[in-house]
Amino acid sequence: MLPMLPPGPTLRQTEAADISLTIVAVLATSFRLCIRVRQKRLGLDDAWVILGMICDLLLLIADCLYLQDFLKYSQSTRIALYYMVAQFFYGVVWSSKLSMLFTILRLSIPGNFRRFLMCTVGIFGAIWGLLFAQLWWICETQTGWKTQPHPQCDLGRRVAITQMITDVLADFVLIIAPCFLLYKVRLSRSHKVRILSVFSTSAITTIVSLTHAYYIVVSGGLKEVMAAIVEASVSLIVANLSVIVAFIFHLHSEDDSPSTPTPVITFGGQNRARITPTCIAVETTTIVLEDLSEARLRSTKTSDDDEITLNNRERKQTKDWC
């Protein structure tokens, strides 16, 4: 027996929430892109978040047509609008997850961990394709919903379970990967907590996605639509936090100590000494981590930088005493 649920949102409340959350998500994405364009550091993670923003705008348009003006259209058009709403939802959610994954990827250095992240990119893409195909398979094998005045496919437990498993696993990777990335980095505890707290916001999308899956099983209707709207917008907002928060902390750092030289924290250094008849030269091979809140961005290659920059190139610094 299904539990008693509180009354669902009205049509007007659903539309208002859709418009408000989409505006917030689009503004957050636009601000992130302005930061990246100003710093001339656009990357693949920005491309994915742009795709997510486009899907979110299209989702808003399809939602408004599907919820409010559906009586103006033929039955086939109403069915098409439902499919558009469902697929644009997947587009927002998984574009946002891929954007976060590419943000972590651009911070990593060559090695097994980077190869693991590349494989994960393929897995995320495969999951998106699976969900895309599953929707068509479920809805096309049960055609009764297509005759309803307001057509909505009964996705059932299979889709709910698939969404729960894939969302939880994906968000788990997005939370754990930065922890592994910063495990051996020489940073103060407060800096590590600040960095990891930004990436840990993926847990918010997990909570929202579980709520959405719950309403798929027990309710449907406007409650399911509302949960999907919230999940899509929250996913896009969370995908932008790593850039926006880092920018805010960078400005705060400049205001607090404008004349203090920017510290560069290194890890994994290997020191080698070479003695010559006239002088002593010390060469150090370092991998440089620029702090999220304090470091000034400095690089001649913009495609591999981020708020935390893990340079995968070896930099040699020599100081001679003659």
PDB file of C-alpha atoms in Angstrom:
ATOM      1  CA  MET A   1       0.000   0.000   0.000  1.00  0.00           C
ATOM      2  CA  LEU A   2       1.421   3.367  -1.026  1.00  0.00           C
ATOM      3  CA  PRO A   3       1.974   5.979   1.705  1.00  0.00           C
ATOM      4  CA  MET A   4      -0.311   8.981   1.955  1.00  0.00           C
ATOM      5  CA  LEU A   5       1.239  11.945   0.185  1.00  0.00           C
ATOM      6  CA  PRO A   6       0.588  15.631   0.790  1.00  0.00           C
ATOM      7  CA  PRO A   7      -1.326  17.515  -1.902  1.00  0.00           C
ATOM      8  CA  GLY A   8       0.828  18.150  -4.954  1.00  0.00           C
ATOM      9  CA  PRO A   9       1.788  21.510  -6.415  1.00  0.00           C
ATOM     10  CA  THR A  10      -0.616  23.379  -8.641  1.00  0.00           C
ATOM     11  CA  LEU A  11       0.040  24.035 -12.296  1.00  0.00           C
ATOM     12  CA  ARG A  12       0.868  27.672 -11.582  1.00  0.00           C
ATOM     13  CA  GLN A  13       3.272  26.751  -8.772  1.00  0.00           C
ATOM     14  CA  THR A  14       5.043  24.240 -11.018  1.00  0.00           C
ATOM     15  CA  GLU A  15       5.504  26.810 -13.772  1.00  0.00           C
ATOM     16  CA  ALA A  16       6.694  29.472 -11.315  1.00  0.00           C
ATOM     17  CA  ALA A  17       9.262  27.076  -9.827  1.00  0.00           C
ATOM     18  CA  ASP A  18      10.412  26.077 -13.310  1.00  0.00           C
ATOM     19  CA  ILE A  19      10.943  29.665 -14.437  1.00  0.00           C
ATOM     20  CA  SER A  20      12.618  30.774 -11.190  1.00  0.00           C
ATOM     21  CA  LEU A  21      15.031  27.846 -10.916  1.00  0.00           C
ATOM     22  CA  THR A  22      15.931  27.992 -14.598  1.00  0.00           C
ATOM     23  CA  ILE A  23      16.733  31.710 -14.345  1.00  0.00           C
ATOM     24  CA  VAL A  24      19.011  31.066 -11.351  1.00  0.00           C
ATOM     25  CA  ALA A  25      20.750  28.198 -13.151  1.00  0.00           C
ATOM     26  CA  VAL A  26      21.238  30.222 -16.350  1.00  0.00           C
ATOM     27  CA  LEU A  27      22.574  33.228 -14.417  1.00  0.00           C
ATOM     28  CA  ALA A  28      25.031  31.008 -12.536  1.00  0.00           C
ATOM     29  CA  THR A  29      26.206  29.452 -15.798  1.00  0.00           C
ATOM     30  CA  SER A  30      26.521  32.845 -17.499  1.00  0.00           C
ATOM     31  CA  PHE A  31      28.565  34.197 -14.584  1.00  0.00           C
ATOM     32  CA  ARG A  32      30.865  31.167 -14.747  1.00  0.00           C
ATOM     33  CA  LEU A  33      31.365  31.633 -18.491  1.00  0.00           C
ATOM     34  CA  CYS A  34      32.093  35.348 -18.035  1.00  0.00           C
ATOM     35  CA  ILE A  35      34.804  34.443 -15.521  1.00  0.00           C
ATOM     36  CA  ARG A  36      36.342  31.903 -17.879  1.00  0.00           C
ATOM     37  CA  VAL A  37      36.182  34.193 -20.919  1.00  0.00           C
ATOM     38  CA  ARG A  38      37.763  37.045 -18.957  1.00  0.00           C
ATOM     39  CA  GLN A  39      40.561  34.751 -17.835  1.00  0.00           C
ATOM     40  CA  LYS A  40      40.850  33.221 -21.347  1.00  0.00           C
ATOM     41  CA  ARG A  41      40.601  29.736 -19.884  1.00  0.00           C
ATOM     42  CA  LEU A  42      37.620  28.104 -21.556  1.00  0.00           C
ATOM     43  CA  GLY A  43      37.816  24.311 -21.579  1.00  0.00           C
ATOM     44  CA  LEU A  44      35.807  21.179 -22.247  1.00  0.00           C
ATOM     45  CA  ASP A  45      34.094  21.462 -18.876  1.00  0.00           C
ATOM     46  CA  ASP A  46      32.728  24.836 -20.011  1.00  0.00           C
ATOM     47  CA  ALA A  47      31.503  23.306 -23.277  1.00  0.00           C
ATOM     48  CA  TRP A  48      29.524  20.701 -21.352  1.00  0.00           C
ATOM     49  CA  VAL A  49      28.012  23.268 -19.021  1.00  0.00           C
ATOM     50  CA  ILE A  50      26.978  25.365 -22.053  1.00  0.00           C
ATOM     51  CA  LEU A  51      25.194  22.308 -23.432  1.00  0.00           C
ATOM     52  CA  GLY A  52      23.527  21.857 -20.042  1.00  0.00           C
ATOM     53  CA  MET A  53      22.342  25.480 -20.051  1.00  0.00           C
ATOM     54  CA  ILE A  54      20.909  25.118 -23.573  1.00  0.00           C
ATOM     55  CA  CYS A  55      19.075  21.939 -22.546  1.00  0.00           C
ATOM     56  CA  ASP A  56      17.751  23.707 -19.440  1.00  0.00           C
ATOM     57  CA  LEU A  57      16.350  26.568 -21.515  1.00  0.00           C
ATOM     58  CA  LEU A  58      14.777  24.119 -23.944  1.00  0.00           C
ATOM     59  CA  LEU A  59      13.389  22.174 -20.992  1.00  0.00           C
ATOM     60  CA  LEU A  60      11.764  25.363 -19.686  1.00  0.00           C
ATOM     61  CA  ILE A  61      10.122  26.067 -23.053  1.00  0.00           C
ATOM     62  CA  ALA A  62       8.935  22.475 -23.469  1.00  0.00           C
ATOM     63  CA  ASP A  63       7.625  22.418 -19.888  1.00  0.00           C
ATOM     64  CA  CYS A  64       5.606  25.600 -20.349  1.00  0.00           C
ATOM     65  CA  LEU A  65       4.079  24.325 -23.584  1.00  0.00           C
ATOM     66  CA  TYR A  66       3.436  20.887 -22.105  1.00  0.00           C
ATOM     67  CA  LEU A  67       1.914  22.134 -18.845  1.00  0.00           C
ATOM     68  CA  GLN A  68      -0.067  25.184 -19.863  1.00  0.00           C
ATOM     69  CA  ASP A  69      -0.816  25.298 -23.585  1.00  0.00           C
ATOM     70  CA  PHE A  70      -1.169  21.598 -24.402  1.00  0.00           C
ATOM     71  CA  LEU A  71      -4.884  21.931 -25.326  1.00  0.00           C
ATOM     72  CA  LYS A  72      -3.920  24.113 -28.277  1.00  0.00           C
ATOM     73  CA  TYR A  73      -2.013  21.300 -29.959  1.00  0.00           C
ATOM     74  CA  SER A  74      -2.825  17.993 -31.549  1.00  0.00           C
ATOM     75  CA  GLN A  75      -2.392  14.757 -29.634  1.00  0.00           C
ATOM     76  CA  SER A  76       0.797  13.865 -31.518  1.00  0.00           C
ATOM     77  CA  THR A  77       2.286  17.254 -30.610  1.00  0.00           C
ATOM     78  CA  ARG A  78       1.452  16.708 -26.936  1.00  0.00           C
ATOM     79  CA  ILE A  79       3.202  13.342 -27.035  1.00  0.00           C
ATOM     80  CA  ALA A  80       6.234  14.934 -28.694  1.00  0.00           C
ATOM     81  CA  LEU A  81       6.323  17.640 -25.991  1.00  0.00           C
ATOM     82  CA  TYR A  82       6.368  14.967 -23.289  1.00  0.00           C
ATOM     83  CA  TYR A  83       9.315  13.223 -24.935  1.00  0.00           C
ATOM     84  CA  MET A  84      11.114  16.565 -25.259  1.00  0.00           C
ATOM     85  CA  VAL A  85      10.623  17.306 -21.548  1.00  0.00           C
ATOM     86  CA  ALA A  86      11.946  13.870 -20.555  1.00  0.00           C
ATOM     87  CA  GLN A  87      14.996  13.926 -22.843  1.00  0.00           C
ATOM     88  CA  PHE A  88      15.968  17.543 -22.137  1.00  0.00           C
ATOM     89  CA  PHE A  89      15.869  16.637 -18.442  1.00  0.00           C
ATOM     90  CA  TYR A  90      18.482  13.929 -19.046  1.00  0.00           C
ATOM     91  CA  GLY A  91      20.465  16.414 -21.133  1.00  0.00           C
ATOM     92  CA  VAL A  92      20.717  18.928 -18.278  1.00  0.00           C
ATOM     93  CA  VAL A  93      21.557  16.377 -15.582  1.00  0.00           C
ATOM     94  CA  TRP A  94      24.236  14.435 -17.447  1.00  0.00           C
ATOM     95  CA  SER A  95      25.810  17.445 -19.162  1.00  0.00           C
ATOM     96  CA  SER A  96      26.254  18.927 -15.693  1.00  0.00           C
ATOM     97  CA  LYS A  97      27.831  15.735 -14.354  1.00  0.00           C
ATOM     98  CA  LEU A  98      30.190  15.532 -17.343  1.00  0.00           C
ATOM     99  CA  SER A  99      31.164  19.171 -16.821  1.00  0.00           C
ATOM    100  CA  MET A 100      32.138  18.437 -13.212  1.00  0.00           C
ATOM    101  CA  LEU A 101      34.051  15.343 -14.294  1.00  0.00           C
ATOM    102  CA  PHE A 102      36.008  17.323 -16.894  1.00  0.00           C
ATOM    103  CA  THR A 103      36.779  19.959 -14.242  1.00  0.00           C
ATOM    104  CA  ILE A 104      38.405  17.233 -12.134  1.00  0.00           C
ATOM    105  CA  LEU A 105      40.077  15.793 -15.235  1.00  0.00           C
ATOM    106  CA  ARG A 106      41.777  19.064 -16.127  1.00  0.00           C
ATOM    107  CA  LEU A 107      43.237  19.225 -12.611  1.00  0.00           C
ATOM    108  CA  SER A 108      44.785  15.773 -12.793  1.00  0.00           C
ATOM    109  CA  ILE A 109      48.287  14.863 -13.923  1.00  0.00           C
ATOM    110  CA  PRO A 110      49.117  12.076 -16.409  1.00  0.00           C
ATOM    111  CA  GLY A 111      48.968   8.632 -14.865  1.00  0.00           C
ATOM    112  CA  ASN A 112      46.603   5.865 -13.849  1.00  0.00           C
ATOM    113  CA  PHE A 113      44.187   8.229 -12.131  1.00  0.00           C
ATOM    114  CA  ARG A 114      43.839  10.366 -15.254  1.00  0.00           C
ATOM    115  CA  ARG A 115      43.223   7.242 -17.352  1.00  0.00           C
ATOM    116  CA  PHE A 116      40.574   6.190 -14.853  1.00  0.00           C
ATOM    117  CA  LEU A 117      38.861   9.565 -15.256  1.00  0.00           C
ATOM    118  CA  MET A 118      38.939   9.221 -19.050  1.00  0.00           C
ATOM    119  CA  CYS A 119      37.280   5.812 -18.761  1.00  0.00           C
ATOM    120  CA  THR A 120      34.701   7.347 -16.428  1.00  0.00           C
ATOM    121  CA  VAL A 121      33.857   9.937 -19.070  1.00  0.00           C
ATOM    122  CA  GLY A 122      32.970   7.084 -21.422  1.00  0.00           C
ATOM    123  CA  ILE A 123      30.917   5.397 -18.692  1.00  0.00           C
ATOM    124  CA  PHE A 124      28.961   8.608 -18.044  1.00  0.00           C
ATOM    125  CA  GLY A 125      28.237   8.917 -21.750  1.00  0.00           C
ATOM    126  CA  ALA A 126      27.098   5.285 -21.906  1.00  0.00           C
ATOM    127  CA  ILE A 127      24.762   5.813 -18.922  1.00  0.00           C
ATOM    128  CA  TRP A 128      23.237   8.852 -20.620  1.00  0.00           C
ATOM    129  CA  GLY A 129      22.678   6.769 -23.756  1.00  0.00           C
ATOM    130  CA  LEU A 130      21.148   3.962 -21.677  1.00  0.00           C
ATOM    131  CA  LEU A 131      18.662   6.300 -19.995  1.00  0.00           C
ATOM    132  CA  PHE A 132      17.850   7.922 -23.341  1.00  0.00           C
ATOM    133  CA  ALA A 133      17.060   4.537 -24.926  1.00  0.00           C
ATOM    134  CA  GLN A 134      15.254   3.162 -21.854  1.00  0.00           C
ATOM    135  CA  LEU A 135      12.720   5.991 -21.958  1.00  0.00           C
ATOM    136  CA  TRP A 136      11.805   5.178 -25.557  1.00  0.00           C
ATOM    137  CA  TRP A 137      11.692   1.440 -24.838  1.00  0.00           C
ATOM    138  CA  ILE A 138       9.390   1.795 -21.812  1.00  0.00           C
ATOM    139  CA  CYS A 139       7.045   4.372 -23.305  1.00  0.00           C
ATOM    140  CA  GLU A 140       6.742   2.796 -26.744  1.00  0.00           C
ATOM    141  CA  THR A 141       5.889  -0.650 -25.372  1.00  0.00           C
ATOM    142  CA  GLN A 142       2.920   0.716 -23.407  1.00  0.00           C
ATOM    143  CA  THR A 143       0.908   3.003 -25.639  1.00  0.00           C
ATOM    144  CA  GLY A 144      -2.151   3.581 -23.444  1.00  0.00           C
ATOM    145  CA  TRP A 145      -0.769   6.837 -22.072  1.00  0.00           C
ATOM    146  CA  LYS A 146      -0.719   8.377 -25.537  1.00  0.00           C
ATOM    147  CA  THR A 147      -4.512   8.655 -25.593  1.00  0.00           C
ATOM    148  CA  GLN A 148      -4.702  10.715 -22.394  1.00  0.00           C
ATOM    149  CA  PRO A 149      -5.665  14.397 -22.717  1.00  0.00           C
ATOM    150  CA  HIS A 150      -2.428  15.258 -20.895  1.00  0.00           C
ATOM    151  CA  PRO A 151      -0.141  12.374 -21.937  1.00  0.00           C
ATOM    152  CA  GLN A 152       2.437  11.236 -19.396  1.00  0.00           C
ATOM    153  CA  CYS A 153       4.205   7.891 -19.621  1.00  0.00           C
ATOM    154  CA  ASP A 154       4.143   5.710 -16.506  1.00  0.00           C
ATOM    155  CA  LEU A 155       7.886   5.151 -16.126  1.00  0.00           C
ATOM    156  CA  GLY A 156       7.508   2.773 -13.209  1.00  0.00           C
ATOM    157  CA  ARG A 157      10.062   1.089 -10.990  1.00  0.00           C
ATOM    158  CA  ARG A 158      12.548   0.136 -13.694  1.00  0.00           C
ATOM    159  CA  VAL A 159      13.290   3.721 -14.674  1.00  0.00           C
ATOM    160  CA  ALA A 160      13.279   4.860 -11.034  1.00  0.00           C
ATOM    161  CA  ILE A 161      15.743   2.161  -9.997  1.00  0.00           C
ATOM    162  CA  THR A 162      17.994   2.858 -12.976  1.00  0.00           C
ATOM    163  CA  GLN A 163      18.034   6.575 -12.203  1.00  0.00           C
ATOM    164  CA  MET A 164      18.773   5.986  -8.527  1.00  0.00           C
ATOM    165  CA  ILE A 165      21.664   3.612  -9.178  1.00  0.00           C
ATOM    166  CA  THR A 166      23.283   5.690 -11.924  1.00  0.00           C
ATOM    167  CA  ASP A 167      22.881   9.021 -10.095  1.00  0.00           C
ATOM    168  CA  VAL A 168      24.260   7.683  -6.814  1.00  0.00           C
ATOM    169  CA  LEU A 169      27.260   6.027  -8.494  1.00  0.00           C
ATOM    170  CA  ALA A 170      28.022   9.082 -10.635  1.00  0.00           C
ATOM    171  CA  ASP A 171      27.800  11.487  -7.692  1.00  0.00           C
ATOM    172  CA  PHE A 172      29.934   9.129  -5.591  1.00  0.00           C
ATOM    173  CA  VAL A 173      32.686   9.331  -8.234  1.00  0.00           C
ATOM    174  CA  LEU A 174      32.387  13.139  -8.379  1.00  0.00           C
ATOM    175  CA  ILE A 175      32.839  13.337  -4.598  1.00  0.00           C
ATOM    176  CA  ILE A 176      35.595  10.736  -4.163  1.00  0.00           C
ATOM    177  CA  ALA A 177      37.739  11.733  -7.169  1.00  0.00           C
ATOM    178  CA  PRO A 178      38.748  15.156  -5.725  1.00  0.00           C
ATOM    179  CA  CYS A 179      39.588  13.466  -2.411  1.00  0.00           C
ATOM    180  CA  PHE A 180      42.002  11.148  -4.203  1.00  0.00           C
ATOM    181  CA  LEU A 181      43.349  14.079  -6.217  1.00  0.00           C
ATOM    182  CA  LEU A 182      44.243  16.075  -3.095  1.00  0.00           C
ATOM    183  CA  TYR A 183      45.330  13.134  -0.931  1.00  0.00           C
ATOM    184  CA  LYS A 184      49.090  13.814  -1.188  1.00  0.00           C
ATOM    185  CA  VAL A 185      48.940  17.553  -1.778  1.00  0.00           C
ATOM    186  CA  ARG A 186      50.644  19.839   0.736  1.00  0.00           C
ATOM    187  CA  LEU A 187      47.797  22.117   1.699  1.00  0.00           C
ATOM    188  CA  SER A 188      46.548  23.298   5.037  1.00  0.00           C
ATOM    189  CA  ARG A 189      43.577  21.473   6.451  1.00  0.00           C
ATOM    190  CA  SER A 190      41.332  24.496   5.961  1.00  0.00           C
ATOM    191  CA  HIS A 191      42.289  24.751   2.289  1.00  0.00           C
ATOM    192  CA  LYS A 192      41.586  21.075   1.681  1.00  0.00           C
ATOM    193  CA  VAL A 193      38.254  21.308   3.448  1.00  0.00           C
ATOM    194  CA  ARG A 194      37.331  24.335   1.340  1.00  0.00           C
ATOM    195  CA  ILE A 195      38.219  22.609  -1.919  1.00  0.00           C
ATOM    196  CA  LEU A 196      36.533  19.325  -1.077  1.00  0.00           C
ATOM    197  CA  SER A 197      33.411  21.056   0.220  1.00  0.00           C
ATOM    198  CA  VAL A 198      32.884  22.595  -3.218  1.00  0.00           C
ATOM    199  CA  PHE A 199      33.026  19.237  -4.986  1.00  0.00           C
ATOM    200  CA  SER A 200      30.998  17.563  -2.235  1.00  0.00           C
ATOM    201  CA  THR A 201      27.981  19.609  -3.269  1.00  0.00           C
ATOM    202  CA  SER A 202      27.329  16.739  -5.699  1.00  0.00           C
ATOM    203  CA  ALA A 203      25.646  15.103  -2.720  1.00  0.00           C
ATOM    204  CA  ILE A 204      22.886  17.700  -3.079  1.00  0.00           C
ATOM    205  CA  THR A 205      22.025  16.382  -6.528  1.00  0.00           C
ATOM    206  CA  THR A 206      21.977  12.846  -5.119  1.00  0.00           C
ATOM    207  CA  ILE A 207      19.336  13.821  -2.566  1.00  0.00           C
ATOM    208  CA  VAL A 208      17.245  15.577  -5.201  1.00  0.00           C
ATOM    209  CA  SER A 209      17.546  12.683  -7.655  1.00  0.00           C
ATOM    210  CA  LEU A 210      16.422  10.190  -4.993  1.00  0.00           C
ATOM    211  CA  THR A 211      13.394  12.378  -4.330  1.00  0.00           C
ATOM    212  CA  HIS A 212      12.634  12.450  -8.042  1.00  0.00           C
ATOM    213  CA  ALA A 213      12.919   8.663  -8.293  1.00  0.00           C
ATOM    214  CA  TYR A 214      10.573   8.313  -5.314  1.00  0.00           C
ATOM    215  CA  TYR A 215       7.881  10.390  -7.003  1.00  0.00           C
ATOM    216  CA  ILE A 216       8.290   8.396 -10.225  1.00  0.00           C
ATOM    217  CA  VAL A 217       7.296   5.270  -8.316  1.00  0.00           C
ATOM    218  CA  VAL A 218       4.588   6.474  -5.942  1.00  0.00           C
ATOM    219  CA  SER A 219       3.017   9.525  -7.511  1.00  0.00           C
ATOM    220  CA  GLY A 220       3.643  10.769 -11.034  1.00  0.00           C
ATOM    221  CA  GLY A 221       1.785  13.821 -12.250  1.00  0.00           C
ATOM    222  CA  LEU A 222       2.898  17.311 -11.258  1.00  0.00           C
ATOM    223  CA  LYS A 223       4.913  16.037  -8.290  1.00  0.00           C
ATOM    224  CA  GLU A 224       7.148  14.070 -10.621  1.00  0.00           C
ATOM    225  CA  VAL A 225       7.412  17.050 -12.994  1.00  0.00           C
ATOM    226  CA  MET A 226       8.312  19.386 -10.122  1.00  0.00           C
ATOM    227  CA  ALA A 227      10.959  16.985  -8.806  1.00  0.00           C
ATOM    228  CA  ALA A 228      12.485  16.710 -12.287  1.00  0.00           C
ATOM    229  CA  ILE A 229      12.586  20.505 -12.653  1.00  0.00           C
ATOM    230  CA  VAL A 230      14.342  20.886  -9.301  1.00  0.00           C
ATOM    231  CA  GLU A 231      16.861  18.132 -10.071  1.00  0.00           C
ATOM    232  CA  ALA A 232      17.766  19.594 -13.473  1.00  0.00           C
ATOM    233  CA  SER A 233      18.289  23.141 -12.208  1.00  0.00           C
ATOM    234  CA  VAL A 234      20.153  22.086  -9.058  1.00  0.00           C
ATOM    235  CA  SER A 235      22.475  19.869 -11.135  1.00  0.00           C
ATOM    236  CA  LEU A 236      23.379  22.798 -13.383  1.00  0.00           C
ATOM    237  CA  ILE A 237      23.885  25.180 -10.453  1.00  0.00           C
ATOM    238  CA  VAL A 238      26.132  22.705  -8.613  1.00  0.00           C
ATOM    239  CA  ALA A 239      28.227  22.201 -11.762  1.00  0.00           C
ATOM    240  CA  ASN A 240      29.121  25.910 -11.688  1.00  0.00           C
ATOM    241  CA  LEU A 241      30.012  26.197  -8.008  1.00  0.00           C
ATOM    242  CA  SER A 242      33.660  25.130  -8.353  1.00  0.00           C
ATOM    243  CA  VAL A 243      34.369  28.103 -10.627  1.00  0.00           C
ATOM    244  CA  ILE A 244      32.181  30.674  -8.889  1.00  0.00           C
ATOM    245  CA  VAL A 245      33.325  29.870  -5.346  1.00  0.00           C
ATOM    246  CA  ALA A 246      36.975  29.903  -6.397  1.00  0.00           C
ATOM    247  CA  PHE A 247      36.513  33.308  -8.042  1.00  0.00           C
ATOM    248  CA  ILE A 248      34.887  34.727  -4.896  1.00  0.00           C
ATOM    249  CA  PHE A 249      37.661  33.408  -2.643  1.00  0.00           C
ATOM    250  CA  HIS A 250      40.276  34.786  -5.046  1.00  0.00           C
ATOM    251  CA  LEU A 251      38.762  38.266  -4.795  1.00  0.00           C
ATOM    252  CA  HIS A 252      38.542  37.940  -1.015  1.00  0.00           C
ATOM    253  CA  SER A 253      42.209  36.966  -0.863  1.00  0.00           C
ATOM    254  CA  GLU A 254      43.206  39.991  -2.941  1.00  0.00           C
ATOM    255  CA  ASP A 255      41.220  42.319  -0.689  1.00  0.00           C
ATOM    256  CA  ASP A 256      42.756  40.900   2.488  1.00  0.00           C
ATOM    257  CA  SER A 257      46.417  41.019   1.420  1.00  0.00           C
ATOM    258  CA  PRO A 258      46.888  43.002  -1.789  1.00  0.00           C
ATOM    259  CA  SER A 259      50.613  43.451  -1.269  1.00  0.00           C
ATOM    260  CA  THR A 260      51.452  39.926  -0.135  1.00  0.00           C
ATOM    261  CA  PRO A 261      53.227  37.784  -2.710  1.00  0.00           C
ATOM    262  CA  THR A 262      51.165  34.851  -3.896  1.00  0.00           C
ATOM    263  CA  PRO A 263      52.323  31.609  -2.263  1.00  0.00           C
ATOM    264  CA  VAL A 264      53.014  28.630  -4.478  1.00  0.00           C
ATOM    265  CA  ILE A 265      52.590  25.289  -2.768  1.00  0.00           C
ATOM    266  CA  THR A 266      54.426  22.350  -4.280  1.00  0.00           C
ATOM    267  CA  PHE A 267      54.149  18.638  -3.809  1.00  0.00           C
ATOM    268  CA  GLY A 268      55.893  15.600  -5.191  1.00  0.00           C
ATOM    269  CA  GLY A 269      59.169  17.479  -5.628  1.00  0.00           C
ATOM    270  CA  GLN A 270      62.386  15.598  -6.371  1.00  0.00           C
ATOM    271  CA  ASN A 271      65.579  17.464  -5.562  1.00  0.00           C
ATOM    272  CA  ARG A 272      68.846  16.902  -7.369  1.00  0.00           C
ATOM    273  CA  ALA A 273      72.118  18.721  -6.604  1.00  0.00           C
ATOM    274  CA  ARG A 274      74.864  19.286  -9.130  1.00  0.00           C
ATOM    275  CA  ILE A 275      78.290  20.660  -8.100  1.00  0.00           C
ATOM    276  CA  THR A 276      80.498  22.559 -10.551  1.00  0.00           C
ATOM    277  CA  PRO A 277      83.971  24.071  -9.997  1.00  0.00           C
ATOM    278  CA  THR A 278      82.626  27.608  -9.867  1.00  0.00           C
ATOM    279  CA  CYS A 279      79.179  27.419  -8.389  1.00  0.00           C
ATOM    280  CA  ILE A 280      76.508  25.231  -6.901  1.00  0.00           C
ATOM    281  CA  ALA A 281      73.294  24.774  -8.831  1.00  0.00           C
ATOM    282  CA  VAL A 282      70.225  23.233  -7.341  1.00  0.00           C
ATOM    283  CA  GLU A 283      67.530  21.986  -9.689  1.00  0.00           C
ATOM    284  CA  THR A 284      64.127  21.043  -8.405  1.00  0.00           C
ATOM    285  CA  THR A 285      61.455  19.271 -10.332  1.00  0.00           C
ATOM    286  CA  THR A 286      58.088  20.257  -8.967  1.00  0.00           C
ATOM    287  CA  ILE A 287      54.440  19.820  -9.678  1.00  0.00           C
ATOM    288  CA  VAL A 288      52.737  23.060  -8.797  1.00  0.00           C
ATOM    289  CA  LEU A 289      49.381  23.345  -7.065  1.00  0.00           C
ATOM    290  CA  GLU A 290      47.952  26.833  -7.018  1.00  0.00           C
ATOM    291  CA  ASP A 291      45.663  27.311  -4.063  1.00  0.00           C
ATOM    292  CA  LEU A 292      41.963  27.703  -4.773  1.00  0.00           C
ATOM    293  CA  SER A 293      41.524  30.807  -2.666  1.00  0.00           C
ATOM    294  CA  GLU A 294      44.869  32.589  -2.808  1.00  0.00           C
ATOM    295  CA  ALA A 295      46.791  31.762  -5.933  1.00  0.00           C
ATOM    296  CA  ARG A 296      46.968  34.109  -8.873  1.00  0.00           C
ATOM    297  CA  LEU A 297      46.506  32.287 -12.120  1.00  0.00           C
ATOM    298  CA  ARG A 298      49.741  32.110 -14.069  1.00  0.00           C
ATOM    299  CA  SER A 299      50.361  29.973 -17.113  1.00  0.00           C
ATOM    300  CA  THR A 300      51.321  30.220 -20.752  1.00  0.00           C
ATOM    301  CA  LYS A 301      49.015  27.334 -21.721  1.00  0.00           C
ATOM    302  CA  THR A 302      45.439  28.147 -20.822  1.00  0.00           C
ATOM    303  CA  SER A 303      43.730  24.907 -21.720  1.00  0.00           C
ATOM    304  CA  ASP A 304      45.074  22.927 -18.747  1.00  0.00           C
ATOM    305  CA  ASP A 305      44.564  25.520 -15.971  1.00  0.00           C
ATOM    306  CA  ASP A 306      41.821  25.770 -13.369  1.00  0.00           C
ATOM    307  CA  GLU A 307      41.173  27.341  -9.956  1.00  0.00           C
ATOM    308  CA  ILE A 308      43.356  24.540  -8.671  1.00  0.00           C
ATOM    309  CA  THR A 309      46.068  24.022 -11.268  1.00  0.00           C
ATOM    310  CA  LEU A 310      47.982  20.798 -11.265  1.00  0.00           C
ATOM    311  CA  ASN A 311      50.660  21.435 -13.859  1.00  0.00           C
ATOM    312  CA  ASN A 312      51.594  18.226 -15.599  1.00  0.00           C
ATOM    313  CA  ARG A 313      54.659  19.835 -17.034  1.00  0.00           C
ATOM    314  CA  GLU A 314      57.983  19.785 -15.188  1.00  0.00           C
ATOM    315  CA  ARG A 315      59.254  23.238 -14.224  1.00  0.00           C
ATOM    316  CA  LYS A 316      62.946  23.691 -13.467  1.00  0.00           C
ATOM    317  CA  GLN A 317      64.073  26.423 -11.122  1.00  0.00           C
ATOM    318  CA  THR A 318      67.798  27.070 -10.727  1.00  0.00           C
ATOM    319  CA  LYS A 319      69.492  29.273  -8.206  1.00  0.00           C
ATOM    320  CA  ASP A 320      73.263  29.728  -8.349  1.00  0.00           C
ATOM    321  CA  TRP A 321      75.634  30.870  -5.674  1.00  0.00           C
ATOM    322  CA  CYS A 322      78.998  31.790  -7.324  1.00  0.00           C
TER     323      CYS A 322
END
